[in-house]
């Protein structure tokens, strides 16, 4: 089959490579010239384990090419970003999806399939996207097959998950769904779950909303522990021994392009019915500010001036800073303290220090905001150059093995507070 993938980002690129790896003739299309050049040179512009090696292999087979122009194909897969609009409920910005559809439509031929992988608001496929195809003179389900097939992969493990995760295939008609099943069946080993486009859209959004609400509960438990002087991490750990309880982990907030974005696509379509989802978003959005307040109190207790932020990516072992809560914590704290940011993965800012010992020079606090594996073991060399040997680990990643270091976690917030109270007396 000839497959064209529109948008070569975190999802489009590995998806295109997987199809090429499994025998299809694939063209990747991106609107950014630099991305096209980089990929044609065998390099990737994002960080994802194993992806560059796979790119090299598929380029060698001659089954994968990258360009800016769309051409005729059997299948078009749209994997472009869908950010939030800056409106009352941060609804889904369809600009890039519509732009991609606009590029595809002049090349459409009877029998083609269009698959939308981008996350979109419920009913977008049946209404806005189907009507674009109808306007071009085709009947959806007979001439052109239109499917929503949301991705659900974990950055850092994308190649494995693309193949092994169960996949929701939602067609506008049954015939559309069956086309989707045939296409993904060429490499997916997980279940191919057949449904309608609208169910596929909403279930994708609900998956990430479930995680967002769950993390909001965890972040609320931290505040409860703070007020009551109880170790909240220990509470969550023990509650999770219940066979039917799975509370997620608290942290500095929720980032990334999924959990921090998708719930708004539901809220904007059903604002009166989403009190819980809206509240969870508020809690998670306020968490970086709450955390910055706690860090201020800790720095007051330490009498410190300089903070070393460990990790600016939105989650561990990735280079992605989209919606990163660490950036929000940084914005808050840089008003009051000298800050040096360390991150071993993020390359896009020149103010990031790549050497942790240099970043920790004369620092009073290591503030861990991202669970990169690099922070599991912090070497004595790092502590030696610090003014004070204190680590505040908000992600539970650091192993606490050095007895000459003070380690604090989100379970210890009441200790910071009790000192403040002591200071007031
Ligand atoms: N986070 C917490 N506590 C947790 C888990 C995560 O605070 O217990 C935070 C993370 O630090 C991060 C954010 O939430 O800031 C999102 O984390 P995530 O691990 O859910 O990661 P995403 O957004 O990269 O990927 C998710 C996928 N998550 C997992 O499989 C664990 C997947 O559910 C989705 O399919 C994917 O988003 C997507 O593309 O929609």
JSON list of C-alpha atoms and ligand atoms in Angstrom, two decimals, residues 11 119 151-155 161 165 204 207-208 211-212 214-215 218-219 247-260 262 284 313-316 318 320 323-325 369 371 395, ligand 1:
[
{"chain": "A", "resi": 11, "resn": "UNK", "atom": "CA", "xyz": [3.54, 10.40, 16.65]},
{"chain": "A", "resi": 119, "resn": "UNK", "atom": "CA", "xyz": [-6.60, 14.14, 19.08]},
{"chain": "A", "resi": 151, "resn": "UNK", "atom": "CA", "xyz": [-2.77, 7.17, 19.15]},
{"chain": "A", "resi": 152, "resn": "UNK", "atom": "CA", "xyz": [-2.22, 6.14, 22.77]},
{"chain": "A", "resi": 153, "resn": "UNK", "atom": "CA", "xyz": [1.52, 5.64, 23.02]},
{"chain": "A", "resi": 154, "resn": "UNK", "atom": "CA", "xyz": [3.92, 6.54, 25.79]},
{"chain": "A", "resi": 155, "resn": "UNK", "atom": "CA", "xyz": [6.76, 8.86, 24.76]},
{"chain": "A", "resi": 161, "resn": "UNK", "atom": "CA", "xyz": [3.68, 0.57, 22.11]},
{"chain": "A", "resi": 165, "resn": "UNK", "atom": "CA", "xyz": [-0.99, -1.47, 22.37]},
{"chain": "A", "resi": 204, "resn": "UNK", "atom": "CA", "xyz": [-9.32, 8.89, 23.63]},
{"chain": "A", "resi": 207, "resn": "UNK", "atom": "CA", "xyz": [-8.45, 8.05, 28.83]},
{"chain": "A", "resi": 208, "resn": "UNK", "atom": "CA", "xyz": [-6.28, 11.09, 29.39]},
{"chain": "A", "resi": 211, "resn": "UNK", "atom": "CA", "xyz": [-5.36, 10.20, 34.34]},
{"chain": "A", "resi": 212, "resn": "UNK", "atom": "CA", "xyz": [-5.65, 13.97, 34.84]},
{"chain": "A", "resi": 214, "resn": "UNK", "atom": "CA", "xyz": [-6.57, 10.81, 39.18]},
{"chain": "A", "resi": 215, "resn": "UNK", "atom": "CA", "xyz": [-3.38, 12.92, 39.40]},
{"chain": "A", "resi": 218, "resn": "UNK", "atom": "CA", "xyz": [-3.02, 12.72, 44.27]},
{"chain": "A", "resi": 219, "resn": "UNK", "atom": "CA", "xyz": [-2.03, 16.41, 44.24]},
{"chain": "A", "resi": 247, "resn": "UNK", "atom": "CA", "xyz": [-3.98, 6.44, 42.91]},
{"chain": "A", "resi": 248, "resn": "UNK", "atom": "CA", "xyz": [-1.44, 8.05, 40.59]},
{"chain": "A", "resi": 249, "resn": "UNK", "atom": "CA", "xyz": [1.61, 9.94, 41.84]},
{"chain": "A", "resi": 250, "resn": "UNK", "atom": "CA", "xyz": [1.55, 13.61, 42.85]},
{"chain": "A", "resi": 251, "resn": "UNK", "atom": "CA", "xyz": [4.16, 15.97, 41.42]},
{"chain": "A", "resi": 252, "resn": "UNK", "atom": "CA", "xyz": [4.82, 19.57, 40.39]},
{"chain": "A", "resi": 253, "resn": "UNK", "atom": "CA", "xyz": [1.77, 19.54, 38.08]},
{"chain": "A", "resi": 254, "resn": "UNK", "atom": "CA", "xyz": [0.68, 17.89, 34.85]},
{"chain": "A", "resi": 255, "resn": "UNK", "atom": "CA", "xyz": [2.36, 18.59, 31.53]},
{"chain": "A", "resi": 256, "resn": "UNK", "atom": "CA", "xyz": [2.71, 17.21, 28.04]},
{"chain": "A", "resi": 257, "resn": "UNK", "atom": "CA", "xyz": [0.52, 17.55, 25.04]},
{"chain": "A", "resi": 258, "resn": "UNK", "atom": "CA", "xyz": [-2.14, 15.09, 26.21]},
{"chain": "A", "resi": 259, "resn": "UNK", "atom": "CA", "xyz": [-3.28, 15.24, 29.81]},
{"chain": "A", "resi": 260, "resn": "UNK", "atom": "CA", "xyz": [-2.92, 19.01, 30.11]},
{"chain": "A", "resi": 262, "resn": "UNK", "atom": "CA", "xyz": [-7.32, 16.93, 26.07]},
{"chain": "A", "resi": 284, "resn": "UNK", "atom": "CA", "xyz": [-3.30, 20.50, 38.41]},
{"chain": "A", "resi": 313, "resn": "UNK", "atom": "CA", "xyz": [11.01, 18.38, 30.59]},
{"chain": "A", "resi": 314, "resn": "UNK", "atom": "CA", "xyz": [7.37, 17.61, 31.31]},
{"chain": "A", "resi": 315, "resn": "UNK", "atom": "CA", "xyz": [8.24, 14.03, 32.27]},
{"chain": "A", "resi": 316, "resn": "UNK", "atom": "CA", "xyz": [11.20, 11.74, 32.72]},
{"chain": "A", "resi": 318, "resn": "UNK", "atom": "CA", "xyz": [12.08, 12.89, 27.23]},
{"chain": "A", "resi": 320, "resn": "UNK", "atom": "CA", "xyz": [9.67, 17.58, 25.42]},
{"chain": "A", "resi": 323, "resn": "UNK", "atom": "CA", "xyz": [3.03, 22.42, 29.02]},
{"chain": "A", "resi": 324, "resn": "UNK", "atom": "CA", "xyz": [5.83, 21.43, 31.40]},
{"chain": "A", "resi": 325, "resn": "UNK", "atom": "CA", "xyz": [4.93, 22.29, 35.01]},
{"chain": "A", "resi": 369, "resn": "UNK", "atom": "CA", "xyz": [10.99, 18.53, 39.02]},
{"chain": "A", "resi": 371, "resn": "UNK", "atom": "CA", "xyz": [11.92, 12.05, 36.95]},
{"chain": "A", "resi": 395, "resn": "UNK", "atom": "CA", "xyz": [8.94, 13.14, 41.71]},
{"chain": "B", "resi": 1, "resn": "LIG", "atom": "N1", "xyz": [2.10, 12.56, 35.99]},
{"chain": "B", "resi": 1, "resn": "LIG", "atom": "C1", "xyz": [1.92, 12.73, 37.34]},
{"chain": "B", "resi": 1, "resn": "LIG", "atom": "N2", "xyz": [1.62, 11.65, 38.09]},
{"chain": "B", "resi": 1, "resn": "LIG", "atom": "C2", "xyz": [1.50, 10.41, 37.56]},
{"chain": "B", "resi": 1, "resn": "LIG", "atom": "C3", "xyz": [1.68, 10.24, 36.18]},
{"chain": "B", "resi": 1, "resn": "LIG", "atom": "C4", "xyz": [1.97, 11.34, 35.40]},
{"chain": "B", "resi": 1, "resn": "LIG", "atom": "O1", "xyz": [2.02, 13.84, 37.86]},
{"chain": "B", "resi": 1, "resn": "LIG", "atom": "O2", "xyz": [1.25, 9.48, 38.32]},
{"chain": "B", "resi": 1, "resn": "LIG", "atom": "C5", "xyz": [2.39, 13.73, 35.14]},
{"chain": "B", "resi": 1, "resn": "LIG", "atom": "C6", "xyz": [3.68, 13.59, 34.36]},
{"chain": "B", "resi": 1, "resn": "LIG", "atom": "O3", "xyz": [4.78, 14.00, 35.11]},
{"chain": "B", "resi": 1, "resn": "LIG", "atom": "C7", "xyz": [3.39, 14.49, 33.18]},
{"chain": "B", "resi": 1, "resn": "LIG", "atom": "C8", "xyz": [1.90, 14.30, 32.93]},
{"chain": "B", "resi": 1, "resn": "LIG", "atom": "O4", "xyz": [1.37, 13.82, 34.16]},
{"chain": "B", "resi": 1, "resn": "LIG", "atom": "O5", "xyz": [3.64, 15.83, 33.49]},
{"chain": "B", "resi": 1, "resn": "LIG", "atom": "C9", "xyz": [1.57, 13.35, 31.81]},
{"chain": "B", "resi": 1, "resn": "LIG", "atom": "O6", "xyz": [2.16, 12.12, 32.05]},
{"chain": "B", "resi": 1, "resn": "LIG", "atom": "P1", "xyz": [1.87, 10.72, 31.30]},
{"chain": "B", "resi": 1, "resn": "LIG", "atom": "O7", "xyz": [2.81, 9.74, 31.84]},
{"chain": "B", "resi": 1, "resn": "LIG", "atom": "O8", "xyz": [0.47, 10.38, 31.30]},
{"chain": "B", "resi": 1, "resn": "LIG", "atom": "O9", "xyz": [2.44, 10.99, 29.90]},
{"chain": "B", "resi": 1, "resn": "LIG", "atom": "P2", "xyz": [2.06, 11.47, 28.46]},
{"chain": "B", "resi": 1, "resn": "LIG", "atom": "O10", "xyz": [1.16, 12.64, 28.45]},
{"chain": "B", "resi": 1, "resn": "LIG", "atom": "O11", "xyz": [3.36, 11.58, 27.84]},
{"chain": "B", "resi": 1, "resn": "LIG", "atom": "O12", "xyz": [1.45, 10.20, 27.78]},
{"chain": "B", "resi": 1, "resn": "LIG", "atom": "C10", "xyz": [0.14, 9.84, 27.90]},
{"chain": "B", "resi": 1, "resn": "LIG", "atom": "C11", "xyz": [0.23, 8.33, 27.87]},
{"chain": "B", "resi": 1, "resn": "LIG", "atom": "N3", "xyz": [0.48, 7.94, 29.26]},
{"chain": "B", "resi": 1, "resn": "LIG", "atom": "C12", "xyz": [0.80, 6.70, 29.65]},
{"chain": "B", "resi": 1, "resn": "LIG", "atom": "O13", "xyz": [0.70, 5.74, 28.93]},
{"chain": "B", "resi": 1, "resn": "LIG", "atom": "C13", "xyz": [1.33, 6.52, 31.04]},
{"chain": "B", "resi": 1, "resn": "LIG", "atom": "C14", "xyz": [-0.98, 7.72, 27.30]},
{"chain": "B", "resi": 1, "resn": "LIG", "atom": "O14", "xyz": [-1.94, 7.39, 28.29]},
{"chain": "B", "resi": 1, "resn": "LIG", "atom": "C15", "xyz": [-1.65, 8.57, 26.24]},
{"chain": "B", "resi": 1, "resn": "LIG", "atom": "O15", "xyz": [-2.07, 7.78, 25.23]},
{"chain": "B", "resi": 1, "resn": "LIG", "atom": "C16", "xyz": [-0.73, 9.62, 25.74]},
{"chain": "B", "resi": 1, "resn": "LIG", "atom": "O16", "xyz": [-0.52, 10.42, 26.86]},
{"chain": "B", "resi": 1, "resn": "LIG", "atom": "C17", "xyz": [-1.34, 10.34, 24.59]},
{"chain": "B", "resi": 1, "resn": "LIG", "atom": "O17", "xyz": [-0.64, 10.46, 23.61]},
{"chain": "B", "resi": 1, "resn": "LIG", "atom": "O18", "xyz": [-2.49, 10.78, 24.61]}
]
